[in-house]
Structures are given as C-alpha cells and as structure tokens.
CSV table of C-alpha atoms in Angstrom, one decimal:
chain,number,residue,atom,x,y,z
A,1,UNK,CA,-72.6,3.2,-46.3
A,2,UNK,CA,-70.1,1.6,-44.3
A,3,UNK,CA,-70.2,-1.8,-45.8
A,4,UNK,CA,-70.4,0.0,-49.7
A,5,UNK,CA,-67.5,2.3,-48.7
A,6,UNK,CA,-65.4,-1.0,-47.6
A,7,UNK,CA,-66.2,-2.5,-51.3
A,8,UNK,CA,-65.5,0.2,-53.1
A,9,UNK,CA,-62.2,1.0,-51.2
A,10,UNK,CA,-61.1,-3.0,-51.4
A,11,UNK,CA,-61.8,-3.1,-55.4
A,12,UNK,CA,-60.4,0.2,-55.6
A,13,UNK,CA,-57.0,-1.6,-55.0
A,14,UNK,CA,-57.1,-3.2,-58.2
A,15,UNK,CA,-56.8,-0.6,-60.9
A,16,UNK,CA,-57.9,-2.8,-63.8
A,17,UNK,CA,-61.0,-2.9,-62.3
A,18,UNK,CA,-61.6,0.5,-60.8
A,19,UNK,CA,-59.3,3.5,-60.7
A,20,UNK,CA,-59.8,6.3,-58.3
A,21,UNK,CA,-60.6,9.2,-60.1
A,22,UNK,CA,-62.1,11.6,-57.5
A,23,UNK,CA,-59.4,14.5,-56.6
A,24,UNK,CA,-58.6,15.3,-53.1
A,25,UNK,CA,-61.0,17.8,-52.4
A,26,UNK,CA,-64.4,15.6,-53.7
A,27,UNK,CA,-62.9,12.4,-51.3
A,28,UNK,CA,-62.7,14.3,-48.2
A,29,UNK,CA,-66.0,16.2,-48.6
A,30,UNK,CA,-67.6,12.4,-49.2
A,31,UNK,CA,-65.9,11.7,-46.6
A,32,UNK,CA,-67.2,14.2,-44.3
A,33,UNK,CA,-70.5,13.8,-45.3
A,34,UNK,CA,-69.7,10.1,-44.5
A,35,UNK,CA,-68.9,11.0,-41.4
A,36,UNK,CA,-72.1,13.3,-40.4
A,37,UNK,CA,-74.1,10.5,-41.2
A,38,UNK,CA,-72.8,7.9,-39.1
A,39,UNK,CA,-72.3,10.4,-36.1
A,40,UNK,CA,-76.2,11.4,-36.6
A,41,UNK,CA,-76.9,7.5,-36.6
A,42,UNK,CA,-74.6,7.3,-33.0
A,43,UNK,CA,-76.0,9.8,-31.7
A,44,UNK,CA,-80.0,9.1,-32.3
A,45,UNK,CA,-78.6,5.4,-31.1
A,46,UNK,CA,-77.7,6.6,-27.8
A,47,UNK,CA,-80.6,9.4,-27.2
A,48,UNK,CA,-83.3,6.2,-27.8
A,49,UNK,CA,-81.3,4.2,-25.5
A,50,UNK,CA,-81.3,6.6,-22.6
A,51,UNK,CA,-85.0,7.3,-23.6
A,52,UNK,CA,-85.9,3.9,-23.0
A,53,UNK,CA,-83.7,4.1,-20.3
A,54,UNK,CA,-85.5,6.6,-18.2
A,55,UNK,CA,-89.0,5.2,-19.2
A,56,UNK,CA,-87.6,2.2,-17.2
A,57,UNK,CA,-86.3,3.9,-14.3
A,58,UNK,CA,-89.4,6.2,-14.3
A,59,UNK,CA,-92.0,2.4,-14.3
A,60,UNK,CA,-90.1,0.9,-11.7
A,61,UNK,CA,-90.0,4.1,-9.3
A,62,UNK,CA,-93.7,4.2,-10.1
A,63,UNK,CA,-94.1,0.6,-9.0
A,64,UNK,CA,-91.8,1.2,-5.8
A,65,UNK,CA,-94.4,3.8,-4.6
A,66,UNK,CA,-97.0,1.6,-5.5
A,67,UNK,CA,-95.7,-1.1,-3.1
A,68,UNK,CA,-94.7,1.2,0.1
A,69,UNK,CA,-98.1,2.7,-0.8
A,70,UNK,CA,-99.8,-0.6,0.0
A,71,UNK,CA,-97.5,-1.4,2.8
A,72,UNK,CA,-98.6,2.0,4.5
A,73,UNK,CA,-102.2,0.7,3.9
A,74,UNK,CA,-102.3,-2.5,5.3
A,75,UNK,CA,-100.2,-1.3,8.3
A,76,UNK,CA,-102.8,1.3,9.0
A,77,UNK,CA,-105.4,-1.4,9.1
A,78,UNK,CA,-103.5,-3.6,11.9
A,79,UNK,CA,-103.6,-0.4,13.7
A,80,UNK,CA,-107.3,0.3,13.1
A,81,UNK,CA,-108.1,-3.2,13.5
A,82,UNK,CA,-105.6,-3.6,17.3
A,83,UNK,CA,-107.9,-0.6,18.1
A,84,UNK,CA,-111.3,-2.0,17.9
A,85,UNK,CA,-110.2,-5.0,19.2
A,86,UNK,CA,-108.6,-2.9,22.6
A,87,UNK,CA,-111.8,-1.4,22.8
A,88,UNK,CA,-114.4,-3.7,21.9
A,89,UNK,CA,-112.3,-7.6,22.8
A,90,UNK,CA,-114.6,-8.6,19.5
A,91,UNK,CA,-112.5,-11.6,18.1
A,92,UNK,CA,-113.2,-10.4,14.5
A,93,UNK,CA,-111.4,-7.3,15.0
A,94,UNK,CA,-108.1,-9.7,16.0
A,95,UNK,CA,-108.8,-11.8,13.2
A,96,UNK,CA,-108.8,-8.4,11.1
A,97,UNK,CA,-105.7,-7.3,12.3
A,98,UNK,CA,-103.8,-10.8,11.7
A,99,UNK,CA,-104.9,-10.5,8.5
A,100,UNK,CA,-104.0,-7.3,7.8
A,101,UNK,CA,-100.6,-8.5,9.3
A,102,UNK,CA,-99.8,-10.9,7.1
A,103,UNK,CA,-100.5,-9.3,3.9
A,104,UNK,CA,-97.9,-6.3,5.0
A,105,UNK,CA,-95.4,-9.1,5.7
A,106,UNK,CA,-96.2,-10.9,2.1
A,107,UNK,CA,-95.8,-6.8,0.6
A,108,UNK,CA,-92.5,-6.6,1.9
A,109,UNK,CA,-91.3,-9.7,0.7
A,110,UNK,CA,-92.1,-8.7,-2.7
A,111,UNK,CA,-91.2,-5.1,-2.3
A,112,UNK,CA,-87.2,-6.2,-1.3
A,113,UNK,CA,-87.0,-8.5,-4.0
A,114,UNK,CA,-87.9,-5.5,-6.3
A,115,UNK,CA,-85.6,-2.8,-5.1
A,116,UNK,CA,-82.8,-5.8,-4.3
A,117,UNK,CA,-80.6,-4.4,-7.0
A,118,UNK,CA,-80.8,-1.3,-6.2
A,119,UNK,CA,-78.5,-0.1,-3.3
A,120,UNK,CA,-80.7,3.3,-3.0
A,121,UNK,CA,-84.0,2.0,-2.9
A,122,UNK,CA,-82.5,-0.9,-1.1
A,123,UNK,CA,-81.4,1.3,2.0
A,124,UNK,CA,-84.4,3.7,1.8
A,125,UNK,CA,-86.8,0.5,2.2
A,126,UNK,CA,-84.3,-1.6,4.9
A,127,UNK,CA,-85.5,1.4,7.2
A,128,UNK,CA,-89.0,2.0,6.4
A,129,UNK,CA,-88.9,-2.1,7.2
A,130,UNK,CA,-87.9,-2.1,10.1
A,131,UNK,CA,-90.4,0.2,11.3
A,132,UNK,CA,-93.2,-1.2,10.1
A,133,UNK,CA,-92.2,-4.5,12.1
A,134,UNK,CA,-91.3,-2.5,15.0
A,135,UNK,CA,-94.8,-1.4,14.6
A,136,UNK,CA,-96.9,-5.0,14.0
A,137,UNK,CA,-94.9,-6.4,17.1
A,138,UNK,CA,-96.4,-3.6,19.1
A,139,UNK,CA,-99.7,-3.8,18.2
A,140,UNK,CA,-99.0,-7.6,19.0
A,141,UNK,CA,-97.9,-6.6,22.4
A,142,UNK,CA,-101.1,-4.4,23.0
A,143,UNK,CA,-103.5,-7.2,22.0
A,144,UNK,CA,-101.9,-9.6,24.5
A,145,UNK,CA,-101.8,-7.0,26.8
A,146,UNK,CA,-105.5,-5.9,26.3
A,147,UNK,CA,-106.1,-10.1,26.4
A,148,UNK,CA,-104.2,-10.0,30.1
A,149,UNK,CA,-106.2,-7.3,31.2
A,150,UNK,CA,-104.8,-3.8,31.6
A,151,UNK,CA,-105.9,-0.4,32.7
A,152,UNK,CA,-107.0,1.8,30.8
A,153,UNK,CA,-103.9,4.2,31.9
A,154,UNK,CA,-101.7,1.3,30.5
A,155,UNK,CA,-104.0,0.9,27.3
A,156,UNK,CA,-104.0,5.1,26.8
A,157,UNK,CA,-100.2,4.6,27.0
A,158,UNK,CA,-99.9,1.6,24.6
A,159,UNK,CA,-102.3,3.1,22.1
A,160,UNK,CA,-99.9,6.6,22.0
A,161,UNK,CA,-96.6,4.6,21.7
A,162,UNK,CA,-98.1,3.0,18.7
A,163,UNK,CA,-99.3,6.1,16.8
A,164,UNK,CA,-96.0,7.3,17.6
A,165,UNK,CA,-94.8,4.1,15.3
A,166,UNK,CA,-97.2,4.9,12.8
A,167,UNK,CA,-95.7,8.7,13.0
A,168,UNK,CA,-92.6,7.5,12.2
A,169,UNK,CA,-93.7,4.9,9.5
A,170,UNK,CA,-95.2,7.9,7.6
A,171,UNK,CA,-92.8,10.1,7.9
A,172,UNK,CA,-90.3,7.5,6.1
A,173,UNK,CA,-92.8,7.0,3.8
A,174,UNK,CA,-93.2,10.7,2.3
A,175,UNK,CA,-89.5,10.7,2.4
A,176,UNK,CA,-89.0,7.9,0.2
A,177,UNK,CA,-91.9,9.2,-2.0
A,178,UNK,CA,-89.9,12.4,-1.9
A,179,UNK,CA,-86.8,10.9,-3.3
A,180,UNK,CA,-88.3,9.2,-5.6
A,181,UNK,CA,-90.3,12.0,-7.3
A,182,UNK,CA,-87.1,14.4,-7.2
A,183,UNK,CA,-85.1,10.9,-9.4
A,184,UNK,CA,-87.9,10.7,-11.7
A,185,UNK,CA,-88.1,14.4,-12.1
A,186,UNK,CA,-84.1,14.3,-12.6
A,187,UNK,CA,-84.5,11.9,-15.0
A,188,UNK,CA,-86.8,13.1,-16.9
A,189,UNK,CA,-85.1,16.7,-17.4
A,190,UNK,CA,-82.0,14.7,-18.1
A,191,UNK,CA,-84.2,13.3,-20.8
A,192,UNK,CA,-85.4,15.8,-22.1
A,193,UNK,CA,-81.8,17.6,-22.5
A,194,UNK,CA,-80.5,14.6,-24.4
A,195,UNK,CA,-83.5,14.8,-26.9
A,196,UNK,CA,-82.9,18.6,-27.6
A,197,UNK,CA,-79.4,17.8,-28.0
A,198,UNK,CA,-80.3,14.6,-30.3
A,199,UNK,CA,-82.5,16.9,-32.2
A,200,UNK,CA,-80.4,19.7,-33.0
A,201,UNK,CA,-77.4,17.4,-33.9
A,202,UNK,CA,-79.5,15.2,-36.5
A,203,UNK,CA,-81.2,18.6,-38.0
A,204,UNK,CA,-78.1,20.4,-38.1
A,205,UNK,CA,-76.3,17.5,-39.5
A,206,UNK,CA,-78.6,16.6,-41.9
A,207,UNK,CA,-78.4,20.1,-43.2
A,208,UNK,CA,-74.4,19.8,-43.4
A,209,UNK,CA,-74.5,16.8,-45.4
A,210,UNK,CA,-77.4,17.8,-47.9
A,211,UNK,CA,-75.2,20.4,-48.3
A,212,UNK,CA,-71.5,18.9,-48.7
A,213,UNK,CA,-73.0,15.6,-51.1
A,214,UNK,CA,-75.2,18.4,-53.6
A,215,UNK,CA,-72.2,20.7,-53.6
A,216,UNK,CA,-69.6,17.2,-54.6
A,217,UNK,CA,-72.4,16.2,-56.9
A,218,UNK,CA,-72.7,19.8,-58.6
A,219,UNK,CA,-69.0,19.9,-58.8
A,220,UNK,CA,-68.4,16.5,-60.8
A,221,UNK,CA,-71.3,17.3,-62.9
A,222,UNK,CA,-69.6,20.1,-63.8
A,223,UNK,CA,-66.3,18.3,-64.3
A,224,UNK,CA,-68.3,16.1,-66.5
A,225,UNK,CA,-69.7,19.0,-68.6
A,226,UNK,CA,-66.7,20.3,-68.6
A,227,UNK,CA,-64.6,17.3,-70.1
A,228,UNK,CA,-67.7,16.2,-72.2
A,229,UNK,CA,-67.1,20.0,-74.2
A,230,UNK,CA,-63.3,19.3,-74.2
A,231,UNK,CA,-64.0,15.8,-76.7
C-alpha cells in the first residue's frame, strides 16, 4: 500500500497522465483506512516481537534453574561423599567427593558465562557462588582434618558447620528459583496483555476499514451511476 500510494501520488503530479479526481471526503476516508492498516501491521509487528521476546526470556530462566539445579546436586554429593569418607577413611569415598568437586566447579564456570549479561541473574548467582565454594573448602578442611586424626567431638562439630553451609546454599537456591518463577510469571502476564491488546486492535481495526473502503467504494459507484445516467 505504501509503495502503490507513493506511485500513484508522484504520477498524480503530472496531470496529463493522471488527474485527481477523488473529492475531499473519499481521500481522507482512503486515507484513513490507509492508516488502520498500517497501524494493525505495527502493531501485530511489535506484539510478535515481545512474544518471541518472552519465549526467550522464559528458555533462558528455564536453563538458569537448570544449571543452579545441578550445582545444588553435585554439591550435595561432596557432602555425602566427605561423609562417608569421615566415617569410613575408604579412599573411594575421597575420590567421590573430588569428583563431585570438580564437576560443581566446571557447572559454575558455565553457569556465569550464561547469566554474564545479565546484571540480575549475575548478582543472584555471585552469591549463591560464593557459598558453594565456602562450602567445598570445608569439606576439604574436614577430610584433611579426618586424614590428621580428630575426635569425634571435633568431627560432630565439623560435620554441623558444614550442613549449616549446605543450609545456606539451599536457602539461596529456592530464592533464586523464587525470583525466577515470579520474572517468568511476570512475563508471561505481560504477554499475554499485549496479545489481548494486539488482538482487539487488529479485529477492531479490521472492522473499521472493511467498513470505511466498502462505504468509499459504494459511494463512487454511486457517483459512477450517477454520471453514467447524466450522459
């Protein structure tokens, strides 16, 4: 419409070829409808855009709590694994937990270089990092301790300070799963308002400009008629 409107108005200029013949009234409704239709084309534009927009926001969050999930998981299994290595000395229970160890390091290598460019995710996981560190160098400490040779006051004591690390750890972890839920909720009502709102405008405009073009179009046919009876 926009490139055909731009012909018609530069040949227009040249009234041996084309003469505008249209009164007032007929342009401007044209116009208008004109006008409907490239507004309803803006506007579905921008409501598939922020569509797409929140099916990204909503994948990545998804993969976010994927990652932290795994984190929590591997950290857990240091702890199980410093355990049965406290209580039984067997080496495969330290070969478990070093393991276990470096595949939570590996996981949060990955998991900052996916929220790196996002400050809030960025922040959330900066703290939930630092505890889970805080929490493989104690579980370091309790195995070289346990290697030493402590009593079993002193291994009690260890073992509670680290499932007060875990405590913690978890405790970050359902609030950034929190968060994240509530954003992905929040952007999916903020969706869902922009697709009601797309809706209505293309259905109510698409009414408006049936209805302004077949009311021009009856009107020159009637002119038509009109001057065709006059000859």
């Amino acid at each position: 419409f926009a490139v055909l409107g731009l012909a018609v108005i530069s040949i227009s200029w040249q009234r041996s070829v084309l003469s505008w013949a249209l009164g007032k009234k007929a342009t401007a409704a044209f116009a208008g409808g004109l006008a409907l239709i490239v507004f309803i084309g803006l506007n579905t534009s921008r409501s598939e855009v922020r569509v797409h927009e929140t099916g990204h926001r909503q994948a990545h969050s998804e993969q976010v709590l994927d990652g932290i999930t795994g984190i929590l998981a591997e950290v857990a299994y240091a702890q199980n694994h410093t355990r049965g290595y406290v209580i039984t000395g067997d080496e495969r229970f330290l070969r478990s937990y070093l393991s276990a160890a470096a595949v939570c390091n590996r996981a949060m290598d990955a998991q900052r270089r996916l929220v790196a460019e996002n400050p809030r995710q960025l922040q959330q996981f900066t703290l939930l990092e630092a505890q889970v560190k805080g929490a493989l160098q104690w579980f370091q400490q309790v195995i070289d301790a346990s290697r030493a040779g402590m009593t079993d006051a002193i291994r009690r004591q260890m073992v509670g300070h680290g499932e007060d690390l875990m405590d913690n750890v978890r405790a970050t972890f359902h609030q950034i799963e929190n968060e994240e839920r509530q954003f992905v909720e929040q952007s999916k009502q903020e969706a869902d308002s922009v697709a009601r709102l797309s809706f209505l405008v293309i259905s109510t405009g698409t009414f408006f400009s049936l209805v302004i073009f077949l009311a021009v179009l009856f009107a020159l046919n009637h002119a038509v008629v009109e001057l065709r009876d006059s000859e």
